Coordinates of C-alpha atoms and ligand atoms in Angstrom, one line a residue:
M1 CA 121.1 96.9 73.7
T2 CA 119.3 97.9 77.0
T3 CA 120.6 96.5 80.3
R4 CA 118.0 95.2 82.7
I5 CA 118.9 96.4 86.2
D6 CA 118.1 93.5 88.5
G7 CA 116.8 95.1 91.7
K8 CA 115.8 91.8 93.1
A9 CA 119.4 90.5 93.0
F10 CA 120.8 93.8 94.3
A11 CA 118.3 93.8 97.1
A12 CA 119.4 90.3 98.1
Q13 CA 123.0 91.6 98.3
V14 CA 121.9 94.5 100.5
R15 CA 120.0 92.2 102.8
A16 CA 123.0 89.8 103.1
R17 CA 125.3 92.7 104.0
V18 CA 122.8 93.9 106.6
A19 CA 122.6 90.4 108.1
G20 CA 126.4 90.3 108.3
E21 CA 126.4 93.7 110.1
V22 CA 123.7 92.4 112.5
V23 CA 125.9 89.4 113.5
A24 CA 128.9 91.8 114.0
L25 CA 126.7 94.1 116.1
Q26 CA 125.6 91.2 118.3
E27 CA 129.0 89.6 118.7
R28 CA 131.1 92.7 119.2
H29 CA 128.6 95.1 120.9
G30 CA 125.8 92.9 122.3
I31 CA 123.3 94.8 120.2
T32 CA 120.4 93.2 118.3
P33 CA 118.7 95.9 116.2
G34 CA 114.9 96.1 116.7
L35 CA 112.3 97.4 114.3
A36 CA 108.8 98.2 115.4
V37 CA 106.1 98.2 112.7
V38 CA 102.8 99.8 113.4
L39 CA 99.7 99.0 111.3
V40 CA 96.4 100.7 111.9
G41 CA 93.4 99.1 110.2
E42 CA 93.1 96.2 107.7
D43 CA 94.0 97.7 104.3
P44 CA 94.9 94.5 102.3
A45 CA 97.9 96.1 100.5
S46 CA 99.3 97.4 103.8
Q47 CA 98.9 94.0 105.5
V48 CA 101.0 92.4 102.7
Y49 CA 103.7 95.1 103.0
V50 CA 103.8 94.8 106.8
R51 CA 104.0 91.0 106.6
N52 CA 106.9 91.2 104.2
K53 CA 108.7 93.8 106.3
E54 CA 108.4 91.6 109.5
K55 CA 109.5 88.5 107.7
Q56 CA 112.6 90.1 106.2
T57 CA 113.5 91.8 109.5
V58 CA 113.6 88.5 111.2
E59 CA 115.5 86.9 108.3
A60 CA 118.2 89.6 108.7
G61 CA 118.6 88.5 112.4
M62 CA 116.9 91.6 113.9
Q63 CA 114.0 91.8 116.3
S64 CA 110.6 92.6 114.9
F65 CA 107.9 94.2 117.1
E66 CA 104.5 94.2 115.6
H67 CA 101.7 96.5 116.6
K68 CA 98.4 95.9 114.9
L69 CA 95.7 98.3 115.9
S70 CA 92.0 98.5 115.0
V71 CA 90.8 100.8 112.3
D72 CA 89.0 103.0 115.0
T73 CA 92.2 103.7 116.9
T74 CA 92.3 107.4 118.0
Q75 CA 95.1 109.7 117.4
D76 CA 95.8 110.0 121.1
Q77 CA 96.0 106.2 121.4
L78 CA 98.5 106.1 118.5
L79 CA 100.5 109.0 119.9
A80 CA 100.7 107.1 123.3
L81 CA 102.1 104.1 121.5
M82 CA 104.7 106.3 119.7
D83 CA 105.7 107.6 123.1
D84 CA 106.2 104.0 124.4
L85 CA 108.2 103.0 121.4
N86 CA 110.3 106.2 121.5
N87 CA 111.2 105.2 125.1
D88 CA 111.8 101.5 124.5
G89 CA 115.5 100.8 124.3
A90 CA 115.0 97.6 122.3
V91 CA 113.4 99.5 119.5
N92 CA 115.9 101.2 117.2
G93 CA 113.5 101.9 114.3
I94 CA 109.8 102.7 114.1
L95 CA 107.8 102.4 111.0
V96 CA 104.2 103.6 110.8
Q97 CA 102.5 102.0 107.8
L98 CA 100.8 104.6 105.7
P99 CA 98.1 105.5 104.9
L100 CA 96.5 106.0 108.3
P101 CA 92.7 106.1 108.8
S102 CA 91.2 109.5 108.2
Q103 CA 90.6 110.4 111.9
I104 CA 94.4 110.4 112.4
D105 CA 96.7 113.2 111.3
S106 CA 99.7 111.4 109.7
D107 CA 102.1 114.3 110.0
A108 CA 101.3 114.6 113.7
V109 CA 102.1 110.9 114.3
I110 CA 105.3 110.9 112.1
N111 CA 106.6 114.0 113.7
A112 CA 106.0 112.5 117.2
L113 CA 108.5 109.9 116.4
Q114 CA 112.0 110.3 117.8
R115 CA 113.8 111.5 114.7
E116 CA 116.6 109.1 115.3
K117 CA 114.2 106.2 115.1
D118 CA 112.3 107.4 112.0
V119 CA 113.6 104.7 109.6
D120 CA 111.2 105.8 106.9
G121 CA 112.8 109.3 106.9
F122 CA 109.5 111.1 106.8
H123 CA 110.0 113.1 110.1
I124 CA 110.3 116.8 109.3
G125 CA 113.7 116.9 111.0
N126 CA 115.0 114.2 108.6
V127 CA 113.4 115.9 105.6
G128 CA 115.3 119.1 106.6
R129 CA 118.5 117.3 107.0
L130 CA 118.2 115.6 103.6
W131 CA 117.8 119.0 101.9
T132 CA 120.5 120.8 104.0
G133 CA 123.2 118.1 103.8
G134 CA 122.9 117.0 107.5
E135 CA 123.0 113.4 108.8
G136 CA 119.5 112.1 108.9
M137 CA 117.4 109.1 107.9
V138 CA 116.8 108.8 104.1
P139 CA 113.4 107.6 102.8
C140 CA 113.7 103.9 101.7
T141 CA 112.4 103.9 98.1
P142 CA 114.5 106.9 96.9
L143 CA 117.5 105.5 98.7
G144 CA 117.0 102.2 96.9
C145 CA 116.8 104.0 93.6
L146 CA 120.1 105.9 94.4
M147 CA 121.9 102.6 95.3
L148 CA 120.8 101.1 91.9
L149 CA 121.9 104.2 90.0
Q150 CA 125.3 104.3 91.7
D151 CA 125.8 100.6 91.2
H152 CA 125.1 100.9 87.5
L153 CA 126.6 104.3 86.7
G154 CA 129.2 105.0 89.5
D155 CA 129.8 108.7 90.0
L156 CA 126.6 110.7 89.1
T157 CA 128.3 114.1 89.0
G158 CA 127.2 116.4 86.3
K159 CA 124.4 114.1 85.0
R160 CA 121.1 115.6 84.0
A161 CA 118.4 114.0 86.1
L162 CA 114.7 114.3 85.7
V163 CA 112.4 113.1 88.5
L164 CA 108.9 112.6 87.3
G165 CA 106.6 113.0 90.4
R166 CA 106.9 115.3 93.4
S167 CA 105.4 113.4 96.3
N168 CA 107.0 113.7 99.7
I169 CA 107.8 110.0 99.9
V170 CA 109.4 109.5 96.5
G171 CA 109.8 112.4 94.1
K172 CA 111.1 115.2 96.4
P173 CA 113.5 113.1 98.4
M174 CA 114.8 111.4 95.2
A175 CA 115.5 114.9 93.8
A176 CA 117.3 115.9 97.0
L177 CA 119.5 112.8 96.8
L178 CA 120.4 113.3 93.2
L179 CA 121.2 117.0 93.9
A180 CA 123.5 115.9 96.7
Q181 CA 125.3 113.6 94.2
H182 CA 125.9 116.7 92.0
C183 CA 123.3 116.0 89.3
T184 CA 121.5 118.8 87.6
V185 CA 118.0 118.0 88.7
T186 CA 114.6 118.8 87.2
I187 CA 111.4 117.8 89.1
A188 CA 108.4 117.3 86.8
H189 CA 104.8 116.9 87.7
S190 CA 101.2 117.1 86.4
R191 CA 101.5 120.8 85.5
T192 CA 104.9 120.5 83.7
A193 CA 104.9 121.9 80.2
D194 CA 106.4 119.9 77.4
L195 CA 106.8 116.9 79.6
A196 CA 108.0 114.5 76.9
V197 CA 110.7 116.9 75.8
R198 CA 111.9 117.5 79.4
C199 CA 112.1 113.7 79.9
S200 CA 114.0 113.2 76.7
E201 CA 116.8 115.6 77.9
A202 CA 117.6 113.5 80.9
D203 CA 120.6 111.2 81.4
I204 CA 118.8 109.8 84.4
L205 CA 115.0 109.4 84.4
V206 CA 113.2 108.4 87.6
A207 CA 109.5 107.9 87.0
A208 CA 107.3 108.0 90.1
V209 CA 103.8 109.0 88.9
G210 CA 101.6 106.0 89.4
R211 CA 100.3 106.1 85.8
P212 CA 100.7 102.8 83.9
E213 CA 103.3 102.9 81.1
M214 CA 102.9 106.7 80.8
V215 CA 106.5 107.2 79.7
K216 CA 106.9 106.2 76.0
G217 CA 110.0 105.1 74.2
D218 CA 110.5 108.5 72.5
W219 CA 110.4 110.3 75.8
I220 CA 113.7 108.6 76.7
K221 CA 117.1 110.0 75.7
P222 CA 119.0 107.3 73.9
G223 CA 121.4 105.6 76.4
A224 CA 119.7 107.1 79.4
T225 CA 119.3 105.2 82.7
V226 CA 115.7 104.7 83.6
I227 CA 114.5 103.9 87.1
D228 CA 110.8 103.0 87.2
V229 CA 109.3 103.3 90.6
G230 CA 105.7 102.9 89.6
I231 CA 103.7 99.9 90.6
N232 CA 100.4 99.7 88.7
R233 CA 98.0 96.8 88.5
V234 CA 96.3 96.5 85.1
E235 CA 94.0 94.1 83.3
S236 CA 96.0 91.6 81.2
G237 CA 93.1 90.8 78.9
D238 CA 92.6 87.2 80.0
G239 CA 90.5 88.1 83.1
K240 CA 93.7 88.4 85.1
T241 CA 95.8 91.3 86.2
R242 CA 99.5 92.1 86.0
L243 CA 101.9 94.7 87.4
V244 CA 103.4 97.3 85.1
G245 CA 105.5 100.4 85.9
D246 CA 105.2 104.0 84.9
V247 CA 107.4 103.4 81.9
N248 CA 106.5 101.4 78.8
F249 CA 109.2 98.7 79.3
E250 CA 109.0 97.2 75.8
A251 CA 109.2 100.6 74.2
A252 CA 112.2 101.5 76.2
Q253 CA 114.1 98.5 74.9
G254 CA 116.8 99.6 72.4
V255 CA 116.5 103.2 73.5
A256 CA 117.3 103.3 77.2
G257 CA 120.9 102.3 78.2
A258 CA 119.5 100.6 81.2
I259 CA 116.1 100.2 82.9
T260 CA 114.6 98.7 86.0
P261 CA 111.8 96.2 85.4
V262 CA 108.5 96.1 87.2
P263 CA 108.2 93.8 89.1
G264 CA 111.8 93.0 90.2
G265 CA 113.4 96.5 90.0
V266 CA 112.9 99.2 92.6
G267 CA 110.2 97.3 94.6
P268 CA 112.5 94.8 96.4
M269 CA 115.0 97.6 97.2
T270 CA 112.5 99.4 99.5
I271 CA 112.4 96.8 102.3
A272 CA 116.2 96.1 101.9
C273 CA 116.7 99.8 102.5
L274 CA 114.4 99.7 105.5
L275 CA 116.6 97.1 107.0
H276 CA 119.7 99.1 106.0
N277 CA 118.2 102.1 107.8
T278 CA 117.4 100.1 110.9
V279 CA 121.0 99.0 111.3
E280 CA 122.1 102.6 110.6
A281 CA 119.8 103.8 113.4
A282 CA 121.1 101.1 115.8
C283 CA 124.7 102.1 115.1
R284 CA 124.1 105.8 115.6
Q285 CA 122.0 105.3 118.8
N286 CA 124.9 103.2 120.2
G287 CA 127.8 105.2 118.9
V288 CA 129.0 102.3 116.7
D289 CA 131.0 103.1 113.6
R290 CA 129.1 101.2 110.9
A291 CA 132.1 100.9 108.7
S292 CA 133.8 98.8 111.3
L293 CA 131.2 96.1 111.1
S294 CA 132.0 94.9 107.6
Ligands
NDP1 P1 101.7 110.2 94.4 O1 100.4 110.0 93.8 O2 101.8 110.7 95.8 O3 102.5 111.3 93.4 C1 102.4 111.1 92.1 C2 103.1 112.3 91.4 O4 103.0 112.1 90.0 C3 102.6 113.6 91.7 O5 103.6 114.5 92.0 C4 101.8 114.0 90.5 O6 101.9 115.4 90.2 C5 102.6 113.3 89.4 N1 101.7 113.0 88.3 C6 100.5 112.3 88.3 N2 100.0 112.3 87.1 C7 100.9 112.9 86.3 C8 100.9 113.2 84.9 N3 100.0 112.8 84.1 N4 102.0 113.9 84.4 C9 103.0 114.3 85.2 N5 103.0 114.0 86.5 C10 102.0 113.4 87.0 O7 102.5 108.9 94.2 P2 103.8 108.3 95.0 O8 105.0 109.2 94.8 O9 103.4 107.8 96.3 O10 104.0 106.9 94.1 C11 104.3 107.0 92.7 C12 104.3 105.6 92.2 O11 105.4 104.9 92.8 C13 103.1 104.8 92.4 O12 102.9 103.9 91.3 C14 103.4 103.9 93.6 O13 102.7 102.7 93.7 C15 104.9 103.7 93.4 N6 105.6 103.4 94.7 C16 106.5 102.4 94.7 C17 107.2 102.1 95.7 C18 108.2 100.9 95.7 O14 108.5 100.4 96.7 N7 108.6 100.5 94.5 C19 107.1 102.9 97.0 C20 106.3 104.0 96.9 C21 105.6 104.3 95.7 P3 101.1 116.6 91.0 O15 102.0 116.7 92.3 O16 101.2 117.7 90.1 O17 99.8 116.0 91.3

C-alpha cells in the first residue's frame, strides 16, 4: 500500500499558518510583510507563476508589489530597480522571476539583492550559508520537499537519500538540506553510472530531472519515500496534454512507501514556502522572534 502525500493540503496548512503569523505581526508589531515580484518580459509560464504568487501573497494578508518590465529592459535598469527595492522599508522580500532575457546576467541581478531580502535563497551568500550551516534563506522548492518529508517521516537521521538532479535551484539545495538533517546523501545526474541501482538503494528518493516518468517502479526501493519535483507536460493521446512527474506514478504504486503526485504534490508547496520565507525575512529584519507569533 503506497501512501499519497497530499502536497496541496499540506501547502494550505502552511499558508494558513503564515496568514496567522501575518495577523500577529500586524497586531503586535505594526508590521505588514511585503513581497516584491519582478517579471521581465512576457514568458507565458512565468506570467502564470507570478500571478499565482501575487494572489497568494495578498490572500495571506501581505503586501504584494508588482514590477512588470518589458523584454528589452537592460541590466542596468534592472539593477537600478533592485537598488530601489533593497532600500524600500516596505519590501521585506524580493523575488526576480527566472529565466531573465538573454541580455541580462541573472547571477549579477540575484547577487545585487540584499541577501536578507532574497526570499528565493539564490543569492551566493544564502547558498554559502545553506552549505555551511548558517542562518540564511532556503530555496522554496527544496524547502517544501523537506517539509513534506519531515511531516511524513519525522526524523530523517541516518536515512539514505538520493537526489536525482544537480541544478542550483532544486538538486543542490535539496542535497544540502538533507545533509543538514543527517541523511547520507547521494547526488545523481546525467553522467551517473548505474543510475537505476543507485536510486534503488535510497530510503528517500527526490527526483528533479525534468524527464517525464523517467524513474521506473524497479528503480525504487520497496517502502521508500519518493518526492517527485518534476513537472512535465506530455500528450495524453486525445489531442490534449496532461502533467506528469519525473517518476512513473502508476509503477511506483505498491513499491514506494509514499509518493507525491503530480500535480498536487511538490508544486503547491513552492509558493507556500515563498510566503513562509517572506514572513521569516520580515521577522529577521525587525528583530521579531517568529516562534512568539504562533
Ligand atoms: P534542470 O534542467 O536545471 O536540471 C535537471 C537535472 O537533471 C540536471 O542536473 C541534469 O543533469 C539531470 N538530468 C537530466 N537528464 C537526466 C538523465 N537522463 N539522467 C540523470 N539525470 C538527468 O532542472 P530543474 O532542477 O530546474 O528542474 C527539474 C524539474 O523540476 C523540472 O521538471 C522542473 O519543471 C521541475 N521544477 C518544479 C518546481 C516546483 O515548484 N514543483 C520548481 C522547480 C523545478 P546534468 O547536470 O548532468 O545535466
